[in-house]
Amino acid sequence: MNKQDLNWWAGVADVAASGIDHGARKLERVHLGIADETFNLLRQVPVTRPWSDGIRTIHHGISRLSYRSVSLAASGLGGLARRANVTKSCESDIK
C-alpha cells in the first residue's frame, strides 16, 4: 500500500472516530434525558420514591461511564489516525 492510500485510510479513520466521539456524547444526553422522565415519574409514586434517587444516581453513573469511555476511545483512535496522516516534514509543527 502506498503513502497516498495510507493517508486516505487514516483520514477515513479520523472522520469515523470523530463521528463516533460526537455521536456517543449526543446519545448520552438523549439516554439520560429519557431516563430522567422515567425516574421523575417513579419519584412521584410514594412506594418507589425512596429508591428512585439512588437508582437514578447509579444508572446515570454507569451510563456516563459507558458513553464517555466510547467517546474517549474514539478520540484516542482519531488522534492516532491524525498522527499517522502527518508527513515527516510536518511532524515538527505538531505539538
Coordinates of C-alpha atoms in Angstrom, one line a residue:
M1 CA 0.0 0.0 0.0
N2 CA 1.4 3.4 -1.0
K3 CA 1.6 6.5 1.1
Q4 CA -1.4 8.1 -0.5
D5 CA -3.6 5.1 0.2
L6 CA -2.4 5.1 3.9
N7 CA -3.2 8.8 4.2
W8 CA -6.6 8.2 2.7
W9 CA -7.4 5.4 5.1
A10 CA -6.0 7.4 8.0
G11 CA -8.4 10.3 7.0
V12 CA -11.3 7.9 6.9
A13 CA -10.4 6.6 10.3
D14 CA -10.2 10.1 11.7
V15 CA -13.6 11.1 10.3
A16 CA -15.2 7.9 11.7
A17 CA -13.6 8.4 15.1
S18 CA -14.8 12.0 15.2
G19 CA -18.3 10.8 14.3
I20 CA -18.3 8.1 17.0
D21 CA -17.0 10.6 19.6
H22 CA -19.7 13.2 18.9
G23 CA -22.4 10.5 18.4
A24 CA -21.6 9.0 21.8
R25 CA -21.9 12.4 23.5
K26 CA -25.2 13.1 21.9
L27 CA -26.6 9.6 22.7
E28 CA -25.5 10.1 26.3
R29 CA -27.6 13.3 26.6
V30 CA -30.6 11.6 24.9
H31 CA -30.4 8.5 27.0
L32 CA -30.1 10.4 30.3
G33 CA -32.9 12.7 29.2
I34 CA -35.3 9.8 28.5
A35 CA -34.2 8.1 31.7
D36 CA -34.9 11.2 33.7
E37 CA -38.5 11.3 32.6
T38 CA -39.0 7.8 33.9
F39 CA -37.1 8.5 37.2
N40 CA -39.2 11.6 37.7
L41 CA -42.4 9.5 37.4
L42 CA -41.0 7.0 39.9
R43 CA -40.2 9.8 42.3
Q44 CA -43.9 10.8 42.4
V45 CA -45.0 7.4 43.5
P46 CA -44.8 7.0 47.3
V47 CA -43.7 3.4 47.2
T48 CA -40.9 3.9 44.7
R49 CA -39.8 7.4 46.0
P50 CA -37.1 6.2 48.5
W51 CA -35.4 4.0 45.8
S52 CA -35.7 6.2 42.7
D53 CA -33.0 8.7 43.5
G54 CA -30.4 6.1 44.5
I55 CA -31.1 4.0 41.4
R56 CA -31.0 7.2 39.2
T57 CA -27.6 8.0 40.6
I58 CA -26.3 4.5 39.9
H59 CA -27.9 4.4 36.4
H60 CA -26.6 7.8 35.4
G61 CA -23.1 7.0 36.7
I62 CA -22.9 3.7 34.7
S63 CA -24.4 5.4 31.6
R64 CA -21.9 8.3 31.8
L65 CA -19.0 5.9 32.3
S66 CA -20.1 3.8 29.3
Y67 CA -20.7 6.6 26.8
R68 CA -17.6 8.6 27.9
S69 CA -15.4 5.5 27.6
V70 CA -16.6 5.1 24.0
S71 CA -16.0 8.8 23.4
L72 CA -12.5 8.7 24.9
A73 CA -11.6 5.6 22.9
A74 CA -12.8 7.2 19.7
S75 CA -10.9 10.4 20.5
G76 CA -7.7 8.4 21.1
L77 CA -8.1 6.5 17.8
G78 CA -8.8 9.7 16.0
G79 CA -5.6 11.2 17.4
L80 CA -3.7 8.1 16.3
A81 CA -5.2 8.4 12.8
R82 CA -4.2 12.1 12.6
R83 CA -0.7 11.3 13.8
A84 CA -0.4 8.6 11.1
N85 CA -1.6 11.0 8.5
V86 CA 1.3 13.5 9.1
T87 CA 4.2 13.6 6.7
K88 CA 7.7 13.6 8.1
S89 CA 8.2 17.2 7.1
C90 CA 5.2 18.4 9.2
E91 CA 5.9 16.4 12.4
S92 CA 8.0 19.2 13.9
D93 CA 5.0 21.5 13.6
I94 CA 2.7 19.3 15.7
K95 CA 2.9 19.6 19.4

